Coordinates of C-alpha atoms in Angstrom, one line a residue:
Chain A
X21 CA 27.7 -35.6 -25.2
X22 CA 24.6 -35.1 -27.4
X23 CA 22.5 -36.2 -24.9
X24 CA 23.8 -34.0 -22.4
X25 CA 23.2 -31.2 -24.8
X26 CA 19.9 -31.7 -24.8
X27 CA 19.2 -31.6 -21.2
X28 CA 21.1 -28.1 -21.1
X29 CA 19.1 -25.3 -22.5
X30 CA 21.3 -21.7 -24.0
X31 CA 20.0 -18.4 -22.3
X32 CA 19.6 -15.8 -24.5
X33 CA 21.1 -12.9 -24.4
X34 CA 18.3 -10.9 -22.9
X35 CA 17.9 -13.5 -20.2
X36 CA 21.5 -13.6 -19.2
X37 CA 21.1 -9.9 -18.5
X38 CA 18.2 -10.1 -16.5
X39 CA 19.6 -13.2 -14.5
X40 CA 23.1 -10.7 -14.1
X41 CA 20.8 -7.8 -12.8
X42 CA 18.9 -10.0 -10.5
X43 CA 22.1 -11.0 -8.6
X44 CA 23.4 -8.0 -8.0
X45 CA 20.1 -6.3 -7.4
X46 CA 19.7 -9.3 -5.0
X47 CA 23.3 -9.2 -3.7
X48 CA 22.8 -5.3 -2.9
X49 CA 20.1 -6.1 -1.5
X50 CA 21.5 -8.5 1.6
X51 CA 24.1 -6.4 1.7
X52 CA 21.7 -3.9 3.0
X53 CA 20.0 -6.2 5.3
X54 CA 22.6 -7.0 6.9
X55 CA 23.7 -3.5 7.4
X56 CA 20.7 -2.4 8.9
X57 CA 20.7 -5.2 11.5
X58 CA 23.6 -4.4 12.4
X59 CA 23.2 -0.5 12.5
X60 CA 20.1 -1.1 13.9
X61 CA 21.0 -3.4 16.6
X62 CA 23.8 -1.1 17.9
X63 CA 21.4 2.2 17.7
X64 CA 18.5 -0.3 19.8
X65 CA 21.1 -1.1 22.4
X66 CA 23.7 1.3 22.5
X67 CA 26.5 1.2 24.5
X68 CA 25.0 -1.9 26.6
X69 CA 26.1 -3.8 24.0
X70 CA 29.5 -4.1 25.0
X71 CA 29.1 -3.2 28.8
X72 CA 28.9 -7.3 29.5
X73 CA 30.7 -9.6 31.4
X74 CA 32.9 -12.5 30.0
Chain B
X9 CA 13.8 -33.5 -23.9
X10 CA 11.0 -33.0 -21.0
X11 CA 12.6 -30.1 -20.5
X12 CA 12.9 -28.8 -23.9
X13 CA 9.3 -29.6 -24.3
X14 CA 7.6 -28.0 -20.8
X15 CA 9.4 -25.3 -22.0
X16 CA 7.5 -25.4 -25.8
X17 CA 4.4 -25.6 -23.5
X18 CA 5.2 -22.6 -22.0
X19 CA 5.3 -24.3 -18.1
X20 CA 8.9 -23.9 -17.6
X21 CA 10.8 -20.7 -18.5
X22 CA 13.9 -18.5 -18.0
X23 CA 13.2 -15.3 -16.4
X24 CA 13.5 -12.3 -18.4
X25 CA 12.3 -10.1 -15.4
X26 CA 14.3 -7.2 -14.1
X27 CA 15.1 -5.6 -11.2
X28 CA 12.3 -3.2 -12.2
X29 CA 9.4 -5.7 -12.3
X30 CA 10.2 -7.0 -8.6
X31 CA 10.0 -3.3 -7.0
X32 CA 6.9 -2.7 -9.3
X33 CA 5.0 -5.7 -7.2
X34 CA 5.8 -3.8 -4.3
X35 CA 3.0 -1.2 -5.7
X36 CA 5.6 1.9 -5.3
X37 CA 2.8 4.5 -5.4
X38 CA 0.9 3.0 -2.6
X39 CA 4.2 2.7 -0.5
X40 CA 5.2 6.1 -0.7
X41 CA 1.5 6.8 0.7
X42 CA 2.4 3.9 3.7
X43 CA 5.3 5.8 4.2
X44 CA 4.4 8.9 4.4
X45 CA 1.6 8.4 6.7
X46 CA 3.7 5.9 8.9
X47 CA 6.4 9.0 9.3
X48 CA 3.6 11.2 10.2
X49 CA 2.4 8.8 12.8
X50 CA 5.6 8.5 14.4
X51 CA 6.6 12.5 14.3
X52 CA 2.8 12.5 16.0
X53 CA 3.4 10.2 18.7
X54 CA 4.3 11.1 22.4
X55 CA 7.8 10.4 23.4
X56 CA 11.0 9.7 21.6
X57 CA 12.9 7.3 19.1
X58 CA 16.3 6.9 17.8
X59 CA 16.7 8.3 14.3
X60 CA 17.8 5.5 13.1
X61 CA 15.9 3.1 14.5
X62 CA 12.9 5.4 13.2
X63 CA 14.5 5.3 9.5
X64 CA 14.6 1.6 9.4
X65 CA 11.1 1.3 11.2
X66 CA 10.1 2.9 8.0
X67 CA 11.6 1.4 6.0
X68 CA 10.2 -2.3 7.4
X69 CA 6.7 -0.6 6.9
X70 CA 7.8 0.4 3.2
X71 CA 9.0 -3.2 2.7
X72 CA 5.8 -5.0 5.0
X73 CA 3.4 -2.7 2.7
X74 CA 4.8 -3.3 -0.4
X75 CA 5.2 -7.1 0.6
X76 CA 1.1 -6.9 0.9
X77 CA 1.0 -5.4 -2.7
X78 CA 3.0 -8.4 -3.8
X79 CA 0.9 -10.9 -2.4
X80 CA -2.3 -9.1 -4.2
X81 CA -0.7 -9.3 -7.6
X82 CA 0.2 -12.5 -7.6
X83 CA -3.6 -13.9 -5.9
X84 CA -5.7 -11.0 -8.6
X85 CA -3.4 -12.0 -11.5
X86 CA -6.6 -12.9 -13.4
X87 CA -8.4 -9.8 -12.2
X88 CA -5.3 -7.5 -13.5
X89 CA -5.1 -8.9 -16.7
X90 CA -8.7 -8.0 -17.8
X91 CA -8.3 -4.7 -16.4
X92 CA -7.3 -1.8 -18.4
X93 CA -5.5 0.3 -15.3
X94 CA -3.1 -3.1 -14.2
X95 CA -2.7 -5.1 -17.2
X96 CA 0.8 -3.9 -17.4
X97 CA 1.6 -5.1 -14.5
X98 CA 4.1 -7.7 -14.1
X99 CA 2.3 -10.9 -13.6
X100 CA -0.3 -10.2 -16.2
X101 CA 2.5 -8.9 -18.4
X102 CA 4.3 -12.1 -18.5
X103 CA 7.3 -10.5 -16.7
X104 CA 6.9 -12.0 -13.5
X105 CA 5.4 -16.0 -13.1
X106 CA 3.0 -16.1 -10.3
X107 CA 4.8 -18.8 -7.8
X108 CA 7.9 -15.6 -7.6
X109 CA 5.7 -13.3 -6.7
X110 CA 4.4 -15.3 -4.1
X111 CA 7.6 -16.7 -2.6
X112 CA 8.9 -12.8 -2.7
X113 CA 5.7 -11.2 -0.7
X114 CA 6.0 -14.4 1.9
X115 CA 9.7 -13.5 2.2
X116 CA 9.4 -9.6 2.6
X117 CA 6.3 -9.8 4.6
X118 CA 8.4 -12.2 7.3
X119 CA 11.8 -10.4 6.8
X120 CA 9.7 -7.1 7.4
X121 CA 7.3 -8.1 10.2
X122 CA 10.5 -9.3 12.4
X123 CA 12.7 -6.5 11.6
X124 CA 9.9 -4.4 12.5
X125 CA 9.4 -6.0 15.9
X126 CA 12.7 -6.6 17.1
X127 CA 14.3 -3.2 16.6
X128 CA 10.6 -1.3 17.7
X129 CA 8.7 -3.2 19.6
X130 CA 5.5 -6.1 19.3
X131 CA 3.0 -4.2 19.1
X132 CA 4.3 -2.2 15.9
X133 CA 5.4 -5.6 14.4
X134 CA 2.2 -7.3 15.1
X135 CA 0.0 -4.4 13.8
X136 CA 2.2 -4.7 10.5
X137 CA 1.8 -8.6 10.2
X138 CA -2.0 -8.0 10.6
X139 CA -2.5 -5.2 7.8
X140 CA -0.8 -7.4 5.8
X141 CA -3.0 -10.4 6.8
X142 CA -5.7 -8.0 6.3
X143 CA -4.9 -6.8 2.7
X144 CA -3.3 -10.4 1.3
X145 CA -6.2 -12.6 3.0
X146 CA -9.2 -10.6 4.2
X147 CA -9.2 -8.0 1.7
X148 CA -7.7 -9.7 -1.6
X149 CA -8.7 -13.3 -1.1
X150 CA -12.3 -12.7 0.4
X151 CA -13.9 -9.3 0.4
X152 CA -12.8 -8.0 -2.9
X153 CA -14.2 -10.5 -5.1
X154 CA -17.1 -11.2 -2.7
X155 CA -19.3 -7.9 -1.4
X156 CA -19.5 -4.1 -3.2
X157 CA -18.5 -3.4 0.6
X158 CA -15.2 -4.4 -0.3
X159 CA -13.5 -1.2 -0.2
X160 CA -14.8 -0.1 3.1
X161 CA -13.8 -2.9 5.2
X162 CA -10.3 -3.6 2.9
X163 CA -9.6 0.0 2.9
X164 CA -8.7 -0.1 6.9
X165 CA -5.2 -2.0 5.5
X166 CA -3.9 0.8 4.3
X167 CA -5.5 2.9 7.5
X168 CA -3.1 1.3 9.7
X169 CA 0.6 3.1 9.0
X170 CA 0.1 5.6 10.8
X171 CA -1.0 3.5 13.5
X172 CA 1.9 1.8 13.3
X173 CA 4.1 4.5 13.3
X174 CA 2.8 5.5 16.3
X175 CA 3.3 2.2 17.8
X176 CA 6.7 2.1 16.8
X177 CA 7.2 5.0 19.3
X178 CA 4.6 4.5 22.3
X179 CA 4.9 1.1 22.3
X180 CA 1.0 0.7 22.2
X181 CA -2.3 1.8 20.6
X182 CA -4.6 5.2 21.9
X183 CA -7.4 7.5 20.7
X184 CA -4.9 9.6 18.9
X185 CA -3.8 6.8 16.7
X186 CA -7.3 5.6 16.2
X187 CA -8.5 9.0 15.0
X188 CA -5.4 8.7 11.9
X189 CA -6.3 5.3 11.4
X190 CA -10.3 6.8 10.7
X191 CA -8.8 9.6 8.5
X192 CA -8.0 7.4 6.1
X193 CA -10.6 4.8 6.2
X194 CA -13.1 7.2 6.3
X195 CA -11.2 8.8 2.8
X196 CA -11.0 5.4 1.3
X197 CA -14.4 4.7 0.3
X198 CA -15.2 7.8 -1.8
X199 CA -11.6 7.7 -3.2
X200 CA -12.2 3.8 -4.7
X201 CA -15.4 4.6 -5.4
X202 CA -15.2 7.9 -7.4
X203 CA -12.5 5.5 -9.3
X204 CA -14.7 3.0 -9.8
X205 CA -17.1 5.9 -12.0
X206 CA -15.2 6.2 -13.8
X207 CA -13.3 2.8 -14.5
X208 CA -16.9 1.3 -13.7
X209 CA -16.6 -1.2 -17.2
X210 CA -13.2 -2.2 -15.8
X211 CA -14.6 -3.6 -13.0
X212 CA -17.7 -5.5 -14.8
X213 CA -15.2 -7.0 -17.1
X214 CA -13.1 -8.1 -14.4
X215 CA -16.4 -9.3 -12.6
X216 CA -15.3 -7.2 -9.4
X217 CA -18.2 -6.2 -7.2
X218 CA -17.7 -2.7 -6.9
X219 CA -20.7 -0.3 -5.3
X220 CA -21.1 1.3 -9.2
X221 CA -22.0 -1.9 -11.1
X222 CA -23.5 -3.5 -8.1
X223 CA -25.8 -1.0 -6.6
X224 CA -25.6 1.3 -9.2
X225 CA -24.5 4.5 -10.0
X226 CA -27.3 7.0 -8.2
X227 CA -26.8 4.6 -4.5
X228 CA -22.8 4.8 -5.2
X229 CA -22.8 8.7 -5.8
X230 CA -25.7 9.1 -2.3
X231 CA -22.5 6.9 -0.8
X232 CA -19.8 9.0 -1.7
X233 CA -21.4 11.8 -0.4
X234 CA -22.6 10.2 3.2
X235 CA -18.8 9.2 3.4
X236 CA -17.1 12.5 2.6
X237 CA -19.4 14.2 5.2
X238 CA -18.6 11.9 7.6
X239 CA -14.9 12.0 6.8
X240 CA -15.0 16.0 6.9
X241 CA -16.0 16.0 10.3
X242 CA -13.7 13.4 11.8
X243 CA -10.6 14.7 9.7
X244 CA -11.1 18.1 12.2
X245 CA -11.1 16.0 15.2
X246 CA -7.3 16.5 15.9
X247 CA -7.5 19.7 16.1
X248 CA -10.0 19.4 19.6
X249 CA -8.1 16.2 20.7
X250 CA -4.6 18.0 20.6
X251 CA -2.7 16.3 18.2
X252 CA -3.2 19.1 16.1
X253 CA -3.2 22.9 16.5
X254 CA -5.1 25.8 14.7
X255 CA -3.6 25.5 11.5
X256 CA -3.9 22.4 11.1
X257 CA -8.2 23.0 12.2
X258 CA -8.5 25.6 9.7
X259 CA -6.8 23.9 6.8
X260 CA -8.9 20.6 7.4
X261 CA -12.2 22.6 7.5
X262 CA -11.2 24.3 4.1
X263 CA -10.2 21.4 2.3
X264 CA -13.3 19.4 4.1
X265 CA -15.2 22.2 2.8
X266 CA -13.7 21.5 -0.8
X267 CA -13.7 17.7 -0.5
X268 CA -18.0 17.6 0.2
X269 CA -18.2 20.0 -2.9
X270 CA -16.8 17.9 -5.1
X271 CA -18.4 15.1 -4.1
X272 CA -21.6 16.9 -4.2
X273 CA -20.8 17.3 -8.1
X274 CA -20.5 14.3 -8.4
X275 CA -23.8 13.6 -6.7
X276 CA -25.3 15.8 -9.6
X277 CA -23.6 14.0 -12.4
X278 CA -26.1 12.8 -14.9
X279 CA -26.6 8.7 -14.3
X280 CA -24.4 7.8 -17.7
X281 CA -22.5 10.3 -18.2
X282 CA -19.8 9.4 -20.4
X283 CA -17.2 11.5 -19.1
X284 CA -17.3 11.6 -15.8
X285 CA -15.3 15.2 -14.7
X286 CA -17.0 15.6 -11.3
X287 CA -15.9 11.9 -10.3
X288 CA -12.4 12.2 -12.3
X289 CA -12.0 15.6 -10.1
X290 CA -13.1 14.1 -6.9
X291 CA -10.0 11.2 -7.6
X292 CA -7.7 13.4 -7.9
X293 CA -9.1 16.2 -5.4
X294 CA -8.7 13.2 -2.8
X295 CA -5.0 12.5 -3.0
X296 CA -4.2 16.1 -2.9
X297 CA -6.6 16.0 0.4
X298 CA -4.8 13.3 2.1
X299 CA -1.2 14.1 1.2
X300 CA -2.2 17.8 2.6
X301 CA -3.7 17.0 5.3
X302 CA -1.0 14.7 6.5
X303 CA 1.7 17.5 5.4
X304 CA 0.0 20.0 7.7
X305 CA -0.1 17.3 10.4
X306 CA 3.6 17.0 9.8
X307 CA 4.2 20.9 9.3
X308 CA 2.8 21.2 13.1
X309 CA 4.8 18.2 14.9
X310 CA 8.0 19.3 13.8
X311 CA 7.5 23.3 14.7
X312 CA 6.2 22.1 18.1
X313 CA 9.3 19.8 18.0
X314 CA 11.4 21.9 17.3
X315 CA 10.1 24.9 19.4
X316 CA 9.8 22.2 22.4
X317 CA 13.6 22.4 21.7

């Protein structure tokens, strides 16, 4: 257990709040992305884009 | 233990950096200037484009821009932390290590440059790959470091928003576009180098060949003022090519008119002079310059717009 301890290294406080803010600046982020793909993708193409055939 | 130890030797760290010190690589200030500049290139351009499609066009040129800016600060790290203006930056500040700045830039600059060209069209995404290539590789990695010329040929990355804005809406490149693109890389030169004046020990320090501590200050001033004639003239040019109307002639004569007198003042500045007005007054004179002359551009589009119905 000592050993393991040792490989394992304790985050501060400071840089458990930056790591916190990084994921969910991160997570908003993507979130967005895939937003606008998806916004974007039905503005580029409209109504075509479910005018197919099976 | 290895661990413990690379992290005593300061190679291996946990991140303190926030939010805040990511969108700071993306050079904000310089963005809002890509934006602005892409917008007006689009509003200029013949023909028509989904608003949305136009908001997130823009927004890929924010992102591709700022992705640029990344790439700089992590390859002028060493430049930036000798330099009084960008030592606070991120990298130098010990926010941000080096290898995530890279990684981020690579990853925006790719995310940007295909959003771009999927949703607009090819042309628009290549021209945004390239003023990246052109600011991360030509610019940063060669020219900067390597001729006082730097500015002149670098400066054409941040020339090319509105280009691509106009892209993003035509679907290809014409005079019109060329003549924004010159605007700004005509303004470039005496912008950096009025800068330069003034932050002229900067530079030295960082060993950066700017024009000032390369040619010296009389050639550098002779410069400014070739450039800001030149720019005076072509910055009226939409007006007799039809992009622009009246107002927009008359208010770029005027500020033309203003621009060439301050740099002019700046000519006469005493070699040495310790404070440098005339060439702090030109700096700031040439933002105002370039955000009005691209408002009044933007004023006009939208009233012909509009009237156009």
């Amino acid at each position: 257990m000592a050993e393991n301890k040792q490989d394992t290294v304790e985050m501060t406080d400071a840089q458990k709040k930056a790591q916190r803010r990084r994921s969910v600046a991160l997570g908003l982020v993507l979130a967005a992305f895939v937003v606008i793909i998806y916004v974007g993708s039905w503005a580029k193409m409209g109504a075509s884009l479910f005018d197919r055939s099976l | 233990m290895a661990l413990v130890e690379n992290i005593q030797s300061n190679e291996a760290r946990i991140s303190e950096a926030m939010p805040g010190d990511y969108f700071a690589l993306l050079k904000p200030r310089v963005m809002s200037l890509v934006v602005f500049t892409a917008f007006v290139g689009m509003m200029l351009a013949p023909g028509s484009i989904n608003p949305l499609i136009a908001l997130i066009a823009i927004l890929a040129i924010a992102v591709g821009g700022g992705a640029s800016g990344a790439l700089n600060m992590w390859y002028d790290a060493d430049i930036d932390a000798v330099m009084t203006r960008t030592k606070k930056r991120p990298i130098p500040a010990g926010r941000i290590a080096g290898g995530e700045a890279l990684a981020f830039g690579l990853v925006l600059s790719v995310f940007s440059v295909l959003t771009l060209g999927t949703l607009t069209n090819w042309v628009a995404g290549g021209l945004l790959a390239f003023t990246i290539f052109f600011y991360a590789v030509i610019y940063t990695m060669w020219l900067k470091r390597s001729t006082p010329q730097n500015i002149v040929i670098g400066g054409a990355a941040g020339a090319f928003p509105p280009m691509i804005g106009w892209a993003a809406v035509t679907g290809g490149i014409s005079l019109e576009s060329v003549v924004l693109f010159l605007i700004i890389f005509l303004w470039t030169p005496p912008h950096f180098w009025a800068l330069a004046l003034f932050k002229l020990r900067d530079y030295d320090m960082a060993k950066v060949p700017m024009l000032p501590n390369v040619a010296g200050e009389r050639h550098t001033k002779l410069q400014i003022v070739a450039y800001s004639l030149v720019l005076a003239v072509v910055a009226v040019s939409p007006w007799p090519l039809g992009l622009a109307g009246p107002v927009y002639g008359a208010v770029s004569i005027l500020l033309g008119l203003n621009f060439l007198r301050h740099a002019i003042a700046v000519w006469r500045m005493p070699d040495g002079d310790a404070t440098m007005v005339p060439a702090k007054k030109l700096f700031g004179f040439s933002l105002v310059y370039l955000a009005s002359l691209f408002s009044v551009l933007l004023g006009e589009a939208l009233v012909m717009k509009v009237l156009a119905g």
